[in-house]
């Protein structure tokens, strides 16, 4: 791939290319921008509680899902600084938090898992067995996270890290893609076992084979976007419409700064939060 293809990509709007460049917490990236309007429930299934929550420093989304009848709940990608907020919401809604699940070992923030376990006894931490991190439960491709009548299927989607998972709701109406697939972007691949080839294959062979109308909820967004769909990203994501060889070239030539919090976030997240110590 020639530099002529890389140059236009670098001049695309922030939503198209800057988001992907930043993912993983690269330093010196643009601040979070844009108004976020959160939906309460986007699944076609009845009886599901859904909340999309935001942490502005690392631009991280945390997702709360629960069964209305049994009150069993799961939190995806909690952040330390907003753990008290999340615990308060769980209590206000009368829910029982069964699991705090991380899509991977984050480099741009410390997980709120450890603190949530202390504030909400009975909550168990979950992470991929390929992440190298400690947790109450380690899972792999094909494992499920059950809460009431609902469950999340686990897809192994490495490339940003070896331990990246995508969680798919049982009716395939929602996919929580972590740092693998973003809205018009993707996770960086230049640290923590990153591999552009693996990431390209994970997205195309796993996430892009989900139904086109499946809603895509990433772990981060920096432009105010809250949700996309599999079909949108297949058609409009500037990184993922490239051929694999071109994608690899782009990812290998981003020359991004090191994530701001990586030196203390990763060691803490390998313990599922410093509060576990």
GROMACS .gro file of C-alpha atoms in nm:
model
  277
    1UNK     CA    1   0.000   0.000   0.000
    2UNK     CA    2   0.133   0.341  -0.092
    3UNK     CA    3   0.157   0.646   0.127
    4UNK     CA    4  -0.099   0.810  -0.102
    5UNK     CA    5  -0.372   0.595   0.050
    6UNK     CA    6  -0.260   0.660   0.407
    7UNK     CA    7  -0.254   1.038   0.359
    8UNK     CA    8  -0.624   1.076   0.270
    9UNK     CA    9  -0.718   0.860   0.565
   10UNK     CA   10  -0.527   1.089   0.797
   11UNK     CA   11  -0.725   1.388   0.670
   12UNK     CA   12  -1.066   1.231   0.727
   13UNK     CA   13  -1.291   1.384   0.994
   14UNK     CA   14  -1.234   1.290   1.358
   15UNK     CA   15  -1.531   1.055   1.355
   16UNK     CA   16  -1.389   0.864   1.060
   17UNK     CA   17  -1.028   0.819   1.155
   18UNK     CA   18  -0.929   1.006   1.472
   19UNK     CA   19  -1.154   0.788   1.685
   20UNK     CA   20  -0.980   0.476   1.567
   21UNK     CA   21  -0.640   0.631   1.618
   22UNK     CA   22  -0.711   0.717   1.976
   23UNK     CA   23  -0.870   0.396   2.098
   24UNK     CA   24  -0.665   0.234   2.368
   25UNK     CA   25  -0.603   0.563   2.544
   26UNK     CA   26  -0.330   0.716   2.331
   27UNK     CA   27  -0.191   1.034   2.479
   28UNK     CA   28  -0.240   1.370   2.314
   29UNK     CA   29  -0.568   1.269   2.153
   30UNK     CA   30  -0.863   1.507   2.115
   31UNK     CA   31  -1.095   1.544   2.412
   32UNK     CA   32  -1.439   1.387   2.413
   33UNK     CA   33  -1.687   1.601   2.227
   34UNK     CA   34  -2.051   1.597   2.133
   35UNK     CA   35  -2.385   1.560   2.311
   36UNK     CA   36  -2.470   1.207   2.417
   37UNK     CA   37  -2.833   1.100   2.431
   38UNK     CA   38  -2.874   0.765   2.599
   39UNK     CA   39  -3.136   0.508   2.519
   40UNK     CA   40  -3.295   0.307   2.798
   41UNK     CA   41  -3.351  -0.010   2.601
   42UNK     CA   42  -3.261  -0.088   2.242
   43UNK     CA   43  -3.312  -0.466   2.246
   44UNK     CA   44  -3.610  -0.625   2.077
   45UNK     CA   45  -3.650  -0.849   2.380
   46UNK     CA   46  -3.909  -0.754   2.637
   47UNK     CA   47  -3.825  -0.741   3.004
   48UNK     CA   48  -3.471  -0.611   2.957
   49UNK     CA   49  -3.333  -0.313   3.148
   50UNK     CA   50  -3.061  -0.134   2.952
   51UNK     CA   51  -2.858   0.174   3.039
   52UNK     CA   52  -2.564   0.327   2.855
   53UNK     CA   53  -2.339   0.526   3.090
   54UNK     CA   54  -2.040   0.749   3.016
   55UNK     CA   55  -1.710   0.838   3.184
   56UNK     CA   56  -1.573   1.160   3.028
   57UNK     CA   57  -1.200   1.147   3.107
   58UNK     CA   58  -1.127   0.822   2.920
   59UNK     CA   59  -1.443   0.855   2.707
   60UNK     CA   60  -1.554   0.510   2.820
   61UNK     CA   61  -1.902   0.363   2.793
   62UNK     CA   62  -2.027   0.134   3.069
   63UNK     CA   63  -2.336  -0.075   3.001
   64UNK     CA   64  -2.591  -0.203   3.251
   65UNK     CA   65  -2.821  -0.487   3.149
   66UNK     CA   66  -3.073  -0.658   3.374
   67UNK     CA   67  -3.376  -0.887   3.378
   68UNK     CA   68  -3.683  -0.692   3.494
   69UNK     CA   69  -3.837  -1.000   3.656
   70UNK     CA   70  -3.543  -1.155   3.841
   71UNK     CA   71  -3.353  -0.826   3.889
   72UNK     CA   72  -3.026  -1.002   3.800
   73UNK     CA   73  -2.785  -0.761   3.629
   74UNK     CA   74  -2.447  -0.738   3.457
   75UNK     CA   75  -2.221  -0.434   3.408
   76UNK     CA   76  -1.989  -0.422   3.109
   77UNK     CA   77  -1.662  -0.223   3.130
   78UNK     CA   78  -1.707  -0.030   3.457
   79UNK     CA   79  -1.462   0.252   3.533
   80UNK     CA   80  -1.311   0.318   3.876
   81UNK     CA   81  -1.406   0.687   3.885
   82UNK     CA   82  -1.774   0.611   3.815
   83UNK     CA   83  -1.811   0.290   4.016
   84UNK     CA   84  -2.005   0.469   4.292
   85UNK     CA   85  -2.245   0.611   4.033
   86UNK     CA   86  -2.297   0.265   3.885
   87UNK     CA   87  -2.353   0.104   4.224
   88UNK     CA   88  -2.604   0.374   4.315
   89UNK     CA   89  -2.798   0.314   3.992
   90UNK     CA   90  -2.806  -0.058   4.057
   91UNK     CA   91  -2.949   0.008   4.403
   92UNK     CA   92  -3.199   0.266   4.281
   93UNK     CA   93  -3.336   0.023   4.023
   94UNK     CA   94  -3.358  -0.254   4.282
   95UNK     CA   95  -3.120  -0.478   4.089
   96UNK     CA   96  -2.879  -0.751   4.200
   97UNK     CA   97  -2.545  -0.715   4.024
   98UNK     CA   98  -2.424  -1.066   3.945
   99UNK     CA   99  -2.128  -0.980   3.725
  100UNK     CA  100  -1.893  -0.697   3.634
  101UNK     CA  101  -1.745  -0.801   3.300
  102UNK     CA  102  -1.452  -0.643   3.118
  103UNK     CA  103  -1.423  -0.676   2.742
  104UNK     CA  104  -1.043  -0.679   2.783
  105UNK     CA  105  -0.757  -0.554   3.001
  106UNK     CA  106  -0.788  -0.180   2.946
  107UNK     CA  107  -0.488   0.053   2.908
  108UNK     CA  108  -0.664   0.389   2.933
  109UNK     CA  109  -0.844   0.358   3.266
  110UNK     CA  110  -0.862   0.143   3.577
  111UNK     CA  111  -1.160  -0.087   3.589
  112UNK     CA  112  -1.425  -0.029   3.855
  113UNK     CA  113  -1.466  -0.404   3.907
  114UNK     CA  114  -1.277  -0.426   4.236
  115UNK     CA  115  -1.463  -0.138   4.398
  116UNK     CA  116  -1.800  -0.262   4.276
  117UNK     CA  117  -1.736  -0.600   4.436
  118UNK     CA  118  -1.689  -0.425   4.769
  119UNK     CA  119  -1.992  -0.200   4.734
  120UNK     CA  120  -2.221  -0.472   4.596
  121UNK     CA  121  -2.143  -0.804   4.771
  122UNK     CA  122  -2.212  -1.104   4.556
  123UNK     CA  123  -2.085  -0.940   4.238
  124UNK     CA  124  -1.821  -1.145   4.055
  125UNK     CA  125  -1.559  -1.021   3.810
  126UNK     CA  126  -1.529  -1.163   3.458
  127UNK     CA  127  -1.258  -1.131   3.193
  128UNK     CA  128  -1.113  -1.338   2.909
  129UNK     CA  129  -0.881  -1.621   3.005
  130UNK     CA  130  -0.648  -1.494   2.732
  131UNK     CA  131  -0.614  -1.152   2.896
  132UNK     CA  132  -0.359  -1.264   3.154
  133UNK     CA  133  -0.568  -1.091   3.421
  134UNK     CA  134  -0.706  -1.232   3.743
  135UNK     CA  135  -1.083  -1.249   3.793
  136UNK     CA  136  -1.342  -1.456   3.974
  137UNK     CA  137  -1.442  -1.605   3.639
  138UNK     CA  138  -1.235  -1.629   3.321
  139UNK     CA  139  -1.416  -1.707   2.999
  140UNK     CA  140  -1.350  -1.786   2.635
  141UNK     CA  141  -1.529  -1.805   2.301
  142UNK     CA  142  -1.866  -1.974   2.336
  143UNK     CA  143  -1.907  -1.912   2.708
  144UNK     CA  144  -2.219  -1.728   2.825
  145UNK     CA  145  -2.293  -1.473   3.094
  146UNK     CA  146  -2.643  -1.541   3.225
  147UNK     CA  147  -2.866  -1.293   3.407
  148UNK     CA  148  -3.226  -1.394   3.453
  149UNK     CA  149  -3.376  -1.518   3.127
  150UNK     CA  150  -3.111  -1.336   2.925
  151UNK     CA  151  -2.751  -1.416   2.844
  152UNK     CA  152  -2.452  -1.272   2.664
  153UNK     CA  153  -2.259  -1.490   2.421
  154UNK     CA  154  -1.882  -1.439   2.420
  155UNK     CA  155  -1.695  -1.398   2.094
  156UNK     CA  156  -1.316  -1.397   2.097
  157UNK     CA  157  -1.214  -1.090   1.896
  158UNK     CA  158  -0.837  -1.043   1.946
  159UNK     CA  159  -0.625  -0.786   1.770
  160UNK     CA  160  -0.637  -0.487   2.001
  161UNK     CA  161  -0.525  -0.730   2.272
  162UNK     CA  162  -0.520  -1.109   2.282
  163UNK     CA  163  -0.792  -1.107   2.546
  164UNK     CA  164  -1.055  -0.898   2.368
  165UNK     CA  165  -1.411  -1.027   2.383
  166UNK     CA  166  -1.730  -0.912   2.214
  167UNK     CA  167  -2.048  -0.979   2.413
  168UNK     CA  168  -2.360  -1.051   2.206
  169UNK     CA  169  -2.710  -1.049   2.355
  170UNK     CA  170  -2.892  -1.379   2.307
  171UNK     CA  171  -3.132  -1.245   2.040
  172UNK     CA  172  -2.834  -1.097   1.850
  173UNK     CA  173  -2.988  -0.751   1.866
  174UNK     CA  174  -2.696  -0.594   2.058
  175UNK     CA  175  -2.318  -0.644   2.045
  176UNK     CA  176  -2.078  -0.490   2.295
  177UNK     CA  177  -1.756  -0.473   2.096
  178UNK     CA  178  -1.512  -0.329   2.350
  179UNK     CA  179  -1.206  -0.174   2.186
  180UNK     CA  180  -1.216  -0.399   1.879
  181UNK     CA  181  -1.480  -0.221   1.673
  182UNK     CA  182  -1.569   0.144   1.732
  183UNK     CA  183  -1.823   0.366   1.561
  184UNK     CA  184  -1.644   0.444   1.233
  185UNK     CA  185  -1.316   0.329   1.384
  186UNK     CA  186  -1.129   0.047   1.554
  187UNK     CA  187  -0.884  -0.016   1.836
  188UNK     CA  188  -0.514   0.053   1.797
  189UNK     CA  189  -0.280  -0.245   1.754
  190UNK     CA  190   0.063  -0.119   1.854
  191UNK     CA  191   0.086  -0.250   2.213
  192UNK     CA  192  -0.053  -0.521   2.446
  193UNK     CA  193  -0.021  -0.807   2.195
  194UNK     CA  194  -0.178  -0.591   1.926
  195UNK     CA  195  -0.199  -0.734   1.575
  196UNK     CA  196  -0.368  -0.557   1.282
  197UNK     CA  197  -0.411  -0.887   1.097
  198UNK     CA  198  -0.584  -1.045   1.395
  199UNK     CA  199  -0.806  -0.742   1.447
  200UNK     CA  200  -0.912  -0.729   1.082
  201UNK     CA  201  -0.998  -1.098   1.085
  202UNK     CA  202  -1.181  -1.073   1.418
  203UNK     CA  203  -1.404  -0.794   1.296
  204UNK     CA  204  -1.474  -0.938   0.953
  205UNK     CA  205  -1.509  -1.301   1.054
  206UNK     CA  206  -1.687  -1.257   1.388
  207UNK     CA  207  -1.857  -0.918   1.433
  208UNK     CA  208  -1.944  -0.856   1.069
  209UNK     CA  209  -2.116  -1.196   1.044
  210UNK     CA  210  -2.378  -1.086   1.298
  211UNK     CA  211  -2.715  -0.964   1.160
  212UNK     CA  212  -2.686  -0.630   0.984
  213UNK     CA  213  -2.941  -0.470   1.215
  214UNK     CA  214  -2.749  -0.578   1.526
  215UNK     CA  215  -2.672  -0.268   1.731
  216UNK     CA  216  -2.302  -0.201   1.793
  217UNK     CA  217  -2.209  -0.057   2.132
  218UNK     CA  218  -1.834   0.017   2.167
  219UNK     CA  219  -1.630   0.070   2.483
  220UNK     CA  220  -1.535   0.423   2.374
  221UNK     CA  221  -1.645   0.712   2.159
  222UNK     CA  222  -1.485   1.055   2.128
  223UNK     CA  223  -1.731   1.238   1.902
  224UNK     CA  224  -2.069   1.202   2.074
  225UNK     CA  225  -2.189   0.893   1.890
  226UNK     CA  226  -2.369   0.640   2.108
  227UNK     CA  227  -2.459   0.346   1.886
  228UNK     CA  228  -2.414   0.206   1.536
  229UNK     CA  229  -2.512  -0.114   1.355
  230UNK     CA  230  -2.318  -0.397   1.198
  231UNK     CA  231  -2.446  -0.296   0.856
  232UNK     CA  232  -2.341   0.068   0.903
  233UNK     CA  233  -1.990  -0.026   1.003
  234UNK     CA  234  -1.953  -0.272   0.715
  235UNK     CA  235  -2.048   0.003   0.470
  236UNK     CA  236  -1.914   0.319   0.630
  237UNK     CA  237  -1.619   0.241   0.858
  238UNK     CA  238  -1.317   0.391   0.674
  239UNK     CA  239  -1.074   0.140   0.822
  240UNK     CA  240  -1.280  -0.171   0.771
  241UNK     CA  241  -1.382  -0.111   0.409
  242UNK     CA  242  -1.013  -0.150   0.321
  243UNK     CA  243  -0.858  -0.477   0.210
  244UNK     CA  244  -0.660  -0.651   0.485
  245UNK     CA  245  -0.321  -0.554   0.341
  246UNK     CA  246  -0.422  -0.187   0.325
  247UNK     CA  247  -0.568  -0.202   0.675
  248UNK     CA  248  -0.244  -0.345   0.812
  249UNK     CA  249  -0.041  -0.072   0.645
  250UNK     CA  250  -0.258   0.202   0.794
  251UNK     CA  251  -0.250   0.052   1.143
  252UNK     CA  252   0.128   0.008   1.131
  253UNK     CA  253   0.185   0.370   1.035
  254UNK     CA  254  -0.026   0.564   1.284
  255UNK     CA  255   0.273   0.658   1.502
  256UNK     CA  256   0.057   0.720   1.807
  257UNK     CA  257   0.182   0.835   2.148
  258UNK     CA  258   0.169   0.596   2.441
  259UNK     CA  259  -0.165   0.586   2.627
  260UNK     CA  260  -0.164   0.835   2.912
  261UNK     CA  261  -0.258   0.590   3.187
  262UNK     CA  262  -0.106   0.267   3.058
  263UNK     CA  263   0.176   0.243   3.314
  264UNK     CA  264  -0.062   0.219   3.610
  265UNK     CA  265  -0.388   0.113   3.442
  266UNK     CA  266  -0.264  -0.216   3.300
  267UNK     CA  267  -0.102  -0.345   3.625
  268UNK     CA  268  -0.418  -0.254   3.816
  269UNK     CA  269  -0.644  -0.413   3.557
  270UNK     CA  270  -0.441  -0.733   3.562
  271UNK     CA  271  -0.573  -0.756   3.919
  272UNK     CA  272  -0.925  -0.650   3.806
  273UNK     CA  273  -0.882  -0.323   3.992
  274UNK     CA  274  -0.643  -0.210   4.265
  275UNK     CA  275  -0.920  -0.242   4.523
  276UNK     CA  276  -0.883  -0.621   4.503
  277UNK     CA  277  -0.535  -0.604   4.659
   0.00000   0.00000   0.00000
